[in-house]
Amino acid sequence: MPLCVLGAALLLSGLSAAAAQGTCSGVAPAPPRRGAWVSLTSAGGRGDGRTLNTAAFARAVARIERRRGARGGTLLYVPPGVWLTGPFNLTSHMTLFLARGAVIRATQDTSNWPLIHPLPSYGRGRELPGGRYMSFIQGNGLQDVFITGENGTIDGQGSVWWDMWKKRTLPFTRPHLLELMSSTDGTISNLVFQDSPFWNIHPVYCSNIVITNVTVLAPHDSPNTDGIDLDSSSNVCIEDSYISTGDDLISIKSGWDEYGISFGRPSSGITIRRITGSGPFAGFAIGSETSGGVENVQVEHLNLFNMGVGIHIKTNSGRGGFIRNITVSEVTLDGARYGVRISGDVGGHPDASYNPNVLPVVDSVTIKNVWGQNIRQAGLIRGIRNSVFSHICLSNVKFHGAASIGPWKCRAVSGGALDVQPSPCTELTSTSGTGFCSG
Ligand SMILES: *[C@@H]1O[C@H](CO)[C@@H](O)[C@H](O)[C@H]1NC(C)=O
Ligand SMILES: *[C@@H]1O[C@H](CO)[C@@H](O)[C@H](O)[C@H]1NC(C)=O
Ligand SMILES: *[C@@H]1O[C@H](CO)[C@@H](O)[C@H](O)[C@H]1NC(C)=O
Ligand SMILES: *[C@@H]1O[C@H](CO)[C@@H](O)[C@H](O)[C@H]1NC(C)=O
């Protein structure tokens, strides 16, 4: 049983690596010692890059499911090799473990890709009306799931989907690379995610989720390949990751207009730290779909280069919901069209039934200790006339341009500014009572 011995050794090295890493620990349980172990090969898989392994993944996961977590759950070992497959589901009490040199690669034959229901908080597919394609790796209603390895790769081969999007031949909303839905106690770590058809990693309606030490890659011209989108999820921690994609690197969301409002599930209790990356849109974003609300978010130590926008908080009339108690600090930004944007007029609507008079509340957003160079315009903060963005605090925010830098431009906003360069807009300097905004 040489493979089993190897598996046990990997499991142990995985454990010690996870124990040594700091600060998301406690948000989700530590990696358990799985009592059983299944290799994809023993489920009939072939890692030759040509054989389709959809049935092998389904068989392996079904075996794990039948054990129902007996003896601490089961590890599914994906050996080195290229494992071509269609989309597949995960189950509870499992670890999906990609060995060094293991690549799980999505088939580019999209003809039998299953459709699933739209998310109730979106009312329809995010891109197109109706259902949406299931994610390449999908986990619904799970507990105790680890998706990890030795820097193995999950490759979406998304170009076939990007082309359909560009040619407008896409029938339904594209699949994510990995979605965990209505799940709790999950960790995603030590993997490379690349070339997702659409958003890369999408925890939605989840709690107690850790994402650590991942690399997320997609070309800068690939459409809507957000790195990590947290959606209506609570108690989530993301750290120590590198993300370079074609859209926002990390965004926090919570549903879309009337569907998100009636579903009413906020994203809250979120910590993000030590993220490095690059891309044509935002480094850290909230929105624009925030109808269930976003609160209690702390982001620190972002190291961003060649961005569209450093930090972008976006919402719209008709969204409702709230964005409050957000702190972003210790950010370096080298190269961006805008350092900071906080916008009340971004993003479309799911259908004609949204109520444009339902306005979002944006309150208590602190951005501090930010340093940027090669920035074209410092910032744009545009609230909504009947819902002024309040307690917006900029503290020790310094942006420099290559030659001259565009100024801060603001409207419908109140707050404070301390030690900001170039000099902040009068909306932030003229407000009295700036005690909430200090170093
Ligand atoms: C995934 O699981 C769902 C049930 O949650 C099932 O309906 C669906 O057929 C499964 N899809 C695949 C591709 O196994
Ligand atoms: C992060 O991932 C790399 C590549 O897999 C690995 O060598 C390293 O040990 C991981 N770090 C931690 C803290 O797990
Ligand atoms: C993990 O893989 C990514 C992508 O190939 C690479 O950039 C990174 O350096 C690797 N990390 C380690 C520790 O091997
Ligand atoms: C604001 O959010 C932080 C977490 O980022 C939390 O510790 C704090 O209690 C929250 N404050 C309020 C007033 O809710």
Coordinates of C-alpha atoms and ligand atoms in Angstrom, one line a residue:
M1 CA 0.0 0.0 0.0
P2 CA 2.7 2.6 -0.9
L3 CA 0.1 5.1 -1.9
C4 CA -1.7 5.0 1.4
V5 CA 1.6 5.5 3.2
L6 CA 2.3 8.5 1.0
G7 CA -1.1 9.8 1.6
A8 CA -0.7 9.6 5.4
A9 CA 2.6 11.5 5.1
L10 CA 1.0 14.2 3.0
L11 CA -1.8 14.5 5.5
L12 CA 0.7 15.0 8.3
S13 CA 2.7 17.6 6.4
G14 CA -0.5 19.4 5.6
L15 CA -1.4 19.5 9.2
S16 CA 1.9 20.9 10.4
A17 CA 1.9 23.6 7.7
A18 CA -1.6 24.7 8.7
A19 CA -0.7 24.7 12.4
A20 CA 2.3 27.0 11.7
Q21 CA 0.2 29.6 10.0
G22 CA -1.2 32.4 12.1
T23 CA -4.2 34.4 12.1
C24 CA -7.2 33.0 10.3
S25 CA -7.0 30.1 12.8
G26 CA -10.1 29.9 14.9
V27 CA -12.4 31.1 12.1
A28 CA -12.9 27.6 10.9
P29 CA -11.8 24.3 12.5
A30 CA -8.2 23.2 11.9
P31 CA -7.7 20.5 9.3
P32 CA -9.0 17.3 10.8
R33 CA -7.1 14.0 10.6
R34 CA -9.3 12.1 8.1
G35 CA -9.9 8.5 9.1
A36 CA -10.0 7.3 5.5
W37 CA -8.4 8.0 2.3
V38 CA -9.5 7.5 -1.4
S39 CA -7.3 8.0 -4.4
L40 CA -8.9 9.3 -7.6
T41 CA -7.0 6.4 -9.3
S42 CA -8.8 3.8 -7.2
A43 CA -12.1 5.4 -8.3
G44 CA -11.2 4.7 -11.9
G45 CA -9.5 8.0 -12.7
R46 CA -6.7 8.6 -15.2
G47 CA -4.5 11.6 -15.0
D48 CA -3.3 11.6 -18.6
G49 CA -4.8 14.9 -19.6
R50 CA -7.1 13.3 -22.2
T51 CA -9.4 10.8 -20.3
L52 CA -12.5 12.5 -19.0
N53 CA -12.7 11.9 -15.2
T54 CA -16.2 13.2 -14.5
A55 CA -17.5 9.7 -13.5
A56 CA -14.4 9.0 -11.4
F57 CA -14.9 12.2 -9.4
A58 CA -18.6 11.4 -9.0
R59 CA -17.8 7.8 -7.9
A60 CA -15.1 9.0 -5.4
V61 CA -17.4 11.6 -3.9
A62 CA -20.3 9.2 -3.7
R63 CA -18.1 6.7 -1.8
I64 CA -17.1 9.5 0.7
E65 CA -20.8 10.5 1.0
R66 CA -21.8 6.9 1.9
R67 CA -19.4 7.0 4.8
R68 CA -21.3 10.1 6.2
G69 CA -18.3 11.3 8.1
A70 CA -17.5 8.1 9.9
R71 CA -14.1 8.1 11.6
G72 CA -13.5 11.8 10.9
G73 CA -14.3 11.9 7.2
T74 CA -12.4 11.1 4.1
L75 CA -9.6 12.5 2.1
L76 CA -9.8 12.4 -1.7
Y77 CA -6.3 12.3 -3.0
V78 CA -5.6 13.6 -6.5
P79 CA -2.2 12.4 -7.5
P80 CA 0.2 14.3 -9.8
G81 CA -1.1 14.3 -13.3
V82 CA -3.6 16.2 -15.4
W83 CA -7.2 15.2 -14.5
L84 CA -9.6 16.4 -17.2
T85 CA -13.2 16.4 -16.0
G86 CA -16.6 17.9 -16.3
P87 CA -18.1 19.8 -13.3
F88 CA -18.6 17.8 -10.0
N89 CA -20.0 18.1 -6.6
L90 CA -18.2 17.9 -3.2
T91 CA -19.8 16.4 -0.1
S92 CA -19.5 17.0 3.7
H93 CA -16.6 15.7 5.9
M94 CA -14.2 15.5 3.0
T95 CA -10.8 16.9 2.1
L96 CA -10.1 17.4 -1.6
F97 CA -6.3 17.2 -1.7
L98 CA -4.3 18.0 -4.8
A99 CA -0.7 16.7 -4.7
R100 CA 2.1 18.8 -6.0
G101 CA 1.9 18.5 -9.8
A102 CA -1.8 17.6 -9.7
V103 CA -4.0 19.6 -12.1
I104 CA -7.8 19.3 -12.1
R105 CA -8.7 20.7 -15.5
A106 CA -12.2 21.6 -16.8
T107 CA -13.3 20.1 -20.1
Q108 CA -13.9 22.7 -22.8
D109 CA -16.9 20.7 -24.1
T110 CA -19.5 22.9 -22.6
S111 CA -22.5 21.1 -24.3
N112 CA -23.6 19.0 -21.3
W113 CA -22.7 21.4 -18.5
P114 CA -25.6 21.2 -16.0
L115 CA -27.8 24.2 -15.3
I116 CA -28.8 24.9 -11.7
H117 CA -31.3 27.3 -10.2
P118 CA -30.4 31.0 -9.9
L119 CA -29.5 32.2 -6.4
P120 CA -32.6 33.4 -4.6
S121 CA -30.7 36.6 -3.6
Y122 CA -30.1 37.4 -7.2
G123 CA -33.5 36.2 -8.7
R124 CA -31.8 35.2 -12.0
G125 CA -28.4 34.5 -13.3
R126 CA -25.9 37.3 -12.7
E127 CA -25.2 37.7 -16.5
L128 CA -28.4 36.5 -18.2
P129 CA -32.0 35.8 -17.2
G130 CA -32.9 32.2 -16.0
G131 CA -30.7 29.6 -14.4
R132 CA -26.9 29.5 -14.3
Y133 CA -24.3 26.8 -15.1
M134 CA -23.2 24.8 -12.0
S135 CA -19.7 25.7 -10.8
F136 CA -16.8 23.6 -12.0
I137 CA -16.4 22.4 -8.4
Q138 CA -19.7 22.9 -6.5
G139 CA -20.4 22.3 -2.8
N140 CA -24.0 22.7 -1.6
G141 CA -25.1 22.5 2.0
L142 CA -21.8 21.2 3.2
Q143 CA -20.2 21.0 6.6
D144 CA -16.5 20.3 7.3
V145 CA -14.9 20.6 3.9
F146 CA -11.3 21.2 3.0
I147 CA -10.1 22.0 -0.5
T148 CA -6.3 22.0 -0.2
G149 CA -3.1 20.5 -1.3
E150 CA 0.5 21.1 -2.2
N151 CA 0.1 24.0 -4.6
G152 CA -1.8 21.8 -7.1
T153 CA -3.9 23.6 -9.7
I154 CA -7.6 23.9 -10.4
D155 CA -7.7 25.0 -14.1
G156 CA -11.0 26.2 -15.5
Q157 CA -9.8 26.5 -19.1
G158 CA -12.1 29.5 -19.3
S159 CA -11.2 30.8 -22.7
V160 CA -14.1 28.9 -24.3
W161 CA -16.5 30.7 -22.0
W162 CA -14.8 34.1 -22.4
D163 CA -15.2 33.7 -26.2
M164 CA -18.9 32.9 -25.9
W165 CA -19.3 36.0 -23.7
K166 CA -17.4 38.2 -26.2
K167 CA -19.4 36.8 -29.2
R168 CA -22.6 37.1 -27.2
T169 CA -23.5 33.5 -27.8
L170 CA -23.6 32.6 -24.1
P171 CA -27.0 31.1 -23.3
F172 CA -26.9 31.4 -19.5
T173 CA -24.6 32.8 -16.8
R174 CA -21.1 31.3 -16.8
P175 CA -19.9 28.9 -14.1
H176 CA -17.6 29.8 -11.2
L177 CA -14.5 27.8 -10.7
L178 CA -15.4 26.9 -7.1
E179 CA -18.6 27.7 -5.3
L180 CA -19.5 26.8 -1.8
M181 CA -23.2 27.4 -1.1
S182 CA -25.0 27.3 2.3
S183 CA -22.0 25.6 3.8
T184 CA -20.2 26.0 7.1
D185 CA -16.7 25.2 8.4
G186 CA -14.7 25.2 5.2
T187 CA -11.1 25.9 4.3
I188 CA -9.6 26.6 0.9
S189 CA -5.8 26.7 1.0
N190 CA -2.5 26.0 -0.7
L191 CA -3.8 25.8 -4.2
V192 CA -3.7 27.6 -7.5
F193 CA -6.9 28.6 -9.2
Q194 CA -6.6 29.6 -12.8
D195 CA -8.6 30.7 -15.8
S196 CA -12.0 30.5 -14.3
P197 CA -14.9 30.8 -16.7
F198 CA -16.4 33.6 -14.5
W199 CA -15.8 34.5 -10.8
N200 CA -13.1 32.2 -9.4
I201 CA -14.0 31.4 -5.7
H202 CA -17.6 32.2 -4.6
P203 CA -18.7 31.3 -1.0
V204 CA -22.4 32.2 -0.8
Y205 CA -24.7 31.8 2.2
C206 CA -21.7 30.4 4.1
S207 CA -20.2 30.8 7.6
N208 CA -16.9 30.0 9.2
I209 CA -14.8 30.0 6.0
V210 CA -11.0 30.4 5.7
I211 CA -9.2 31.1 2.5
T212 CA -5.5 31.1 2.9
N213 CA -2.3 30.8 0.8
V214 CA -4.0 30.6 -2.5
T215 CA -2.9 31.9 -5.9
V216 CA -5.6 33.1 -8.3
L217 CA -4.7 33.8 -11.9
A218 CA -6.5 34.8 -15.0
P219 CA -5.5 37.1 -17.9
H220 CA -6.2 40.8 -17.3
D221 CA -8.4 40.8 -20.4
S222 CA -10.6 37.9 -19.3
P223 CA -14.1 39.1 -18.6
N224 CA -15.5 39.1 -15.0
T225 CA -12.9 36.7 -13.6
D226 CA -13.1 38.2 -10.1
G227 CA -10.7 36.5 -7.7
I228 CA -12.7 35.9 -4.6
D229 CA -16.3 37.0 -4.2
L230 CA -17.8 36.6 -0.7
D231 CA -21.5 36.7 -0.9
S232 CA -24.0 36.8 2.0
S233 CA -21.5 35.1 4.2
S234 CA -20.4 35.6 7.7
N235 CA -17.3 34.9 9.8
V236 CA -14.9 34.7 6.8
C237 CA -11.1 35.2 6.8
I238 CA -8.9 35.5 3.8
E239 CA -5.2 35.9 4.1
D240 CA -1.7 35.4 2.5
S241 CA -2.8 35.2 -1.1
Y242 CA -1.7 36.4 -4.5
I243 CA -4.5 37.4 -7.0
S244 CA -4.1 38.6 -10.5
T245 CA -7.3 38.5 -12.7
G246 CA -9.4 40.3 -15.2
D247 CA -11.8 42.0 -12.7
D248 CA -11.9 42.8 -8.9
L249 CA -9.4 40.8 -6.9
I250 CA -11.6 40.5 -3.8
S251 CA -15.2 41.7 -3.6
I252 CA -17.8 41.4 -0.9
K253 CA -21.4 41.2 -2.0
S254 CA -24.9 40.3 -0.6
G255 CA -27.5 40.0 -3.3
W256 CA -29.1 42.1 -6.0
D257 CA -31.9 44.7 -5.6
E258 CA -35.4 43.4 -4.7
Y259 CA -34.2 39.8 -4.5
G260 CA -31.3 40.6 -2.2
I261 CA -33.5 42.8 0.0
S262 CA -36.1 40.1 0.5
F263 CA -33.6 37.4 1.0
G264 CA -32.0 39.7 3.6
R265 CA -28.7 37.9 4.3
P266 CA -25.8 40.2 5.0
S267 CA -22.1 39.6 4.7
S268 CA -20.5 40.3 8.0
G269 CA -17.5 39.6 10.3
I270 CA -15.0 39.5 7.5
T271 CA -11.2 39.8 7.9
I272 CA -8.9 40.1 4.9
R273 CA -5.1 40.5 5.2
R274 CA -1.8 40.3 3.4
I275 CA -3.1 40.1 -0.2
T276 CA -0.8 40.9 -3.1
G277 CA -2.1 41.4 -6.6
S278 CA -2.8 43.2 -9.8
G279 CA -5.7 43.7 -12.2
P280 CA -7.7 46.2 -14.4
F281 CA -10.5 46.7 -11.8
A282 CA -10.4 47.0 -8.0
G283 CA -7.9 45.5 -5.6
F284 CA -10.5 45.4 -2.8
A285 CA -14.1 46.0 -3.6
I286 CA -17.5 46.0 -1.9
G287 CA -20.5 45.6 -4.2
S288 CA -22.0 46.5 -6.3
E289 CA -24.6 43.9 -5.3
T290 CA -25.0 44.6 -1.6
S291 CA -28.8 44.5 -1.0
G292 CA -28.6 42.2 2.0
G293 CA -26.0 44.5 3.6
V294 CA -22.3 44.4 4.3
E295 CA -20.9 45.2 7.8
N296 CA -18.0 44.7 10.2
V297 CA -15.2 44.3 7.6
Q298 CA -11.6 44.7 8.4
V299 CA -9.0 44.7 5.6
E300 CA -5.3 45.2 6.1
H301 CA -2.0 44.9 4.4
L302 CA -2.8 45.0 0.7
N303 CA 0.0 45.3 -1.7
L304 CA -1.4 46.3 -5.1
F305 CA 0.2 47.2 -8.4
N306 CA -1.1 48.1 -11.9
M307 CA -4.7 48.4 -10.8
G308 CA -7.8 50.2 -12.2
V309 CA -8.8 51.2 -8.7
G310 CA -7.1 50.5 -5.4
I311 CA -10.2 50.4 -3.1
H312 CA -13.7 50.6 -4.6
I313 CA -16.9 50.6 -2.7
K314 CA -19.9 50.5 -5.1
T315 CA -23.6 50.6 -4.7
N316 CA -26.6 52.0 -6.5
S317 CA -30.1 53.4 -6.1
G318 CA -32.5 50.4 -6.0
R319 CA -30.0 48.3 -4.0
G320 CA -31.2 49.2 -0.5
G321 CA -29.1 47.4 2.2
F322 CA -26.2 49.0 4.0
I323 CA -22.4 49.2 3.9
R324 CA -21.2 50.1 7.4
N325 CA -18.3 49.7 9.8
I326 CA -15.7 49.0 7.1
T327 CA -11.9 49.6 7.8
V328 CA -9.3 49.3 5.2
S329 CA -5.7 50.0 6.3
E330 CA -2.0 49.5 5.5
V331 CA -2.3 49.6 1.7
T332 CA 0.4 50.2 -0.8
L333 CA -0.6 50.9 -4.4
D334 CA 1.8 51.3 -7.3
G335 CA -0.1 52.3 -10.5
A336 CA -3.8 53.0 -10.6
R337 CA -6.3 55.1 -12.5
Y338 CA -8.0 55.9 -9.1
G339 CA -6.6 55.4 -5.6
V340 CA -10.1 55.3 -4.0
R341 CA -13.6 55.3 -5.3
I342 CA -16.8 55.2 -3.3
S343 CA -19.7 55.3 -5.7
G344 CA -23.4 55.4 -5.4
D345 CA -24.2 54.9 -9.1
V346 CA -22.5 51.6 -10.2
G347 CA -24.0 48.4 -11.6
G348 CA -27.1 47.4 -13.4
H349 CA -30.4 46.0 -12.2
P350 CA -31.8 42.4 -12.4
D351 CA -35.1 43.5 -14.1
A352 CA -37.6 46.3 -14.3
S353 CA -39.2 45.5 -10.9
Y354 CA -36.5 47.1 -8.7
N355 CA -37.6 50.1 -6.8
P356 CA -35.3 53.1 -7.6
N357 CA -36.4 54.8 -4.4
V358 CA -34.9 52.1 -2.2
L359 CA -31.5 53.7 -1.3
P360 CA -28.5 52.1 0.3
V361 CA -27.0 53.4 3.5
V362 CA -23.2 53.9 3.5
D363 CA -21.8 54.8 6.9
S364 CA -18.6 54.5 8.8
V365 CA -16.0 53.7 6.2
T366 CA -12.4 54.3 7.3
I367 CA -9.5 54.2 4.9
K368 CA -6.2 54.7 6.6
N369 CA -2.4 54.4 6.2
V370 CA -2.5 54.2 2.4
W371 CA 0.4 55.1 0.3
G372 CA 0.3 55.2 -3.5
Q373 CA 2.5 56.2 -6.4
N374 CA 1.8 56.5 -10.2
I375 CA -1.8 57.3 -9.4
R376 CA -3.7 59.2 -12.0
Q377 CA -6.5 60.5 -9.8
A378 CA -6.6 60.4 -6.1
G379 CA -10.2 59.6 -5.5
L380 CA -13.9 60.0 -6.4
I381 CA -16.4 59.8 -3.6
R382 CA -20.0 60.2 -4.9
G383 CA -22.8 59.6 -2.5
I384 CA -26.5 59.6 -3.3
R385 CA -28.3 63.0 -2.8
N386 CA -31.1 61.5 -0.7
S387 CA -28.7 59.1 1.1
V388 CA -25.6 61.0 1.9
F389 CA -22.6 58.7 2.6
S390 CA -21.6 59.5 6.2
H391 CA -18.7 59.1 8.6
I392 CA -16.3 58.6 5.7
C393 CA -12.8 58.9 7.1
L394 CA -9.6 59.2 5.2
S395 CA -6.6 59.2 7.5
N396 CA -2.9 59.3 6.5
V397 CA -3.7 58.7 2.8
K398 CA -1.0 59.8 0.4
F399 CA -1.2 59.5 -3.3
H400 CA 1.5 60.6 -5.8
G401 CA 1.3 60.9 -9.5
A402 CA 3.9 60.3 -12.2
A403 CA 3.6 63.9 -13.2
S404 CA 0.5 65.7 -11.8
I405 CA -2.2 63.9 -10.0
G406 CA -6.0 64.4 -10.4
P407 CA -7.7 65.8 -7.2
W408 CA -10.2 64.3 -4.8
K409 CA -13.7 64.9 -6.1
C410 CA -16.7 64.4 -3.9
R411 CA -20.4 65.0 -3.6
A412 CA -23.2 63.9 -1.3
V413 CA -20.7 62.8 1.3
S414 CA -19.8 63.8 4.9
G415 CA -16.9 62.8 7.0
G416 CA -13.4 63.7 7.9
A417 CA -9.9 63.8 6.5
L418 CA -6.6 63.8 8.3
D419 CA -3.2 64.0 6.8
V420 CA -4.4 63.4 3.2
Q421 CA -2.4 64.2 0.0
P422 CA -3.3 65.7 -2.4
S423 CA -5.5 67.9 -0.2
P424 CA -8.9 66.3 0.3
C425 CA -12.3 67.6 -1.0
T426 CA -14.0 70.2 1.1
E427 CA -16.9 67.8 1.9
L428 CA -14.5 65.9 4.1
T429 CA -12.6 68.9 5.6
S430 CA -15.6 71.1 6.4
T431 CA -17.5 68.7 8.6
S432 CA -17.4 69.4 12.3
G433 CA -16.9 66.7 14.9
T434 CA -14.3 64.5 13.3
G435 CA -13.5 62.5 16.5
F436 CA -14.5 59.3 14.7
C437 CA -11.7 59.9 12.2
S438 CA -8.3 59.9 13.9
G439 CA -5.0 58.1 13.4
Ligands
LIG1 C1 -24.8 17.8 -7.8 O1 -25.6 17.6 -6.6 C2 -27.0 17.9 -6.9 C3 -27.7 17.7 -5.5 O2 -27.3 18.7 -4.6 C4 -27.6 17.0 -7.9 O3 -28.9 17.4 -8.2 C5 -26.7 17.1 -9.2 O4 -27.2 16.2 -10.1 C6 -25.3 16.9 -8.9 N1 -24.5 17.2 -10.1 C7 -23.5 16.5 -10.6 C8 -22.9 16.9 -11.8 O5 -23.1 15.5 -10.0
LIG2 C1 1.7 28.0 1.2 O1 1.7 27.2 0.0 C2 3.0 26.8 -0.5 C3 2.8 26.1 -1.8 O2 1.9 25.1 -1.6 C4 3.6 25.9 0.6 O3 4.9 25.6 0.2 C5 3.6 26.6 1.9 O4 4.0 25.7 2.9 C6 2.2 27.1 2.3 N1 2.2 27.8 3.5 C7 1.5 27.5 4.5 C8 1.6 28.4 5.7 O5 0.7 26.5 4.5
LIG3 C1 2.5 27.9 -6.5 O1 2.1 27.9 -7.9 C2 2.1 29.2 -8.4 C3 1.6 29.2 -9.8 O2 2.3 28.3 -10.6 C4 3.5 29.9 -8.3 O3 3.4 31.2 -8.8 C5 3.9 29.8 -6.9 O4 5.2 30.3 -6.8 C6 3.8 28.4 -6.3 N1 4.2 28.5 -4.9 C7 5.0 27.7 -4.4 C8 5.4 27.9 -2.9 O5 5.5 26.7 -5.0
LIG4 C1 -16.9 46.9 13.6 O1 -16.3 45.8 13.0 C2 -15.3 45.1 13.7 C3 -14.8 44.0 12.9 O2 -14.2 44.5 11.7 C4 -15.9 44.6 15.0 O3 -14.9 44.1 15.8 C5 -16.6 45.8 15.8 O4 -17.2 45.3 16.9 C6 -17.6 46.4 14.9 N1 -18.1 47.6 15.5 C7 -19.4 47.8 15.7 C8 -19.8 49.0 16.4 O5 -20.2 46.9 15.3

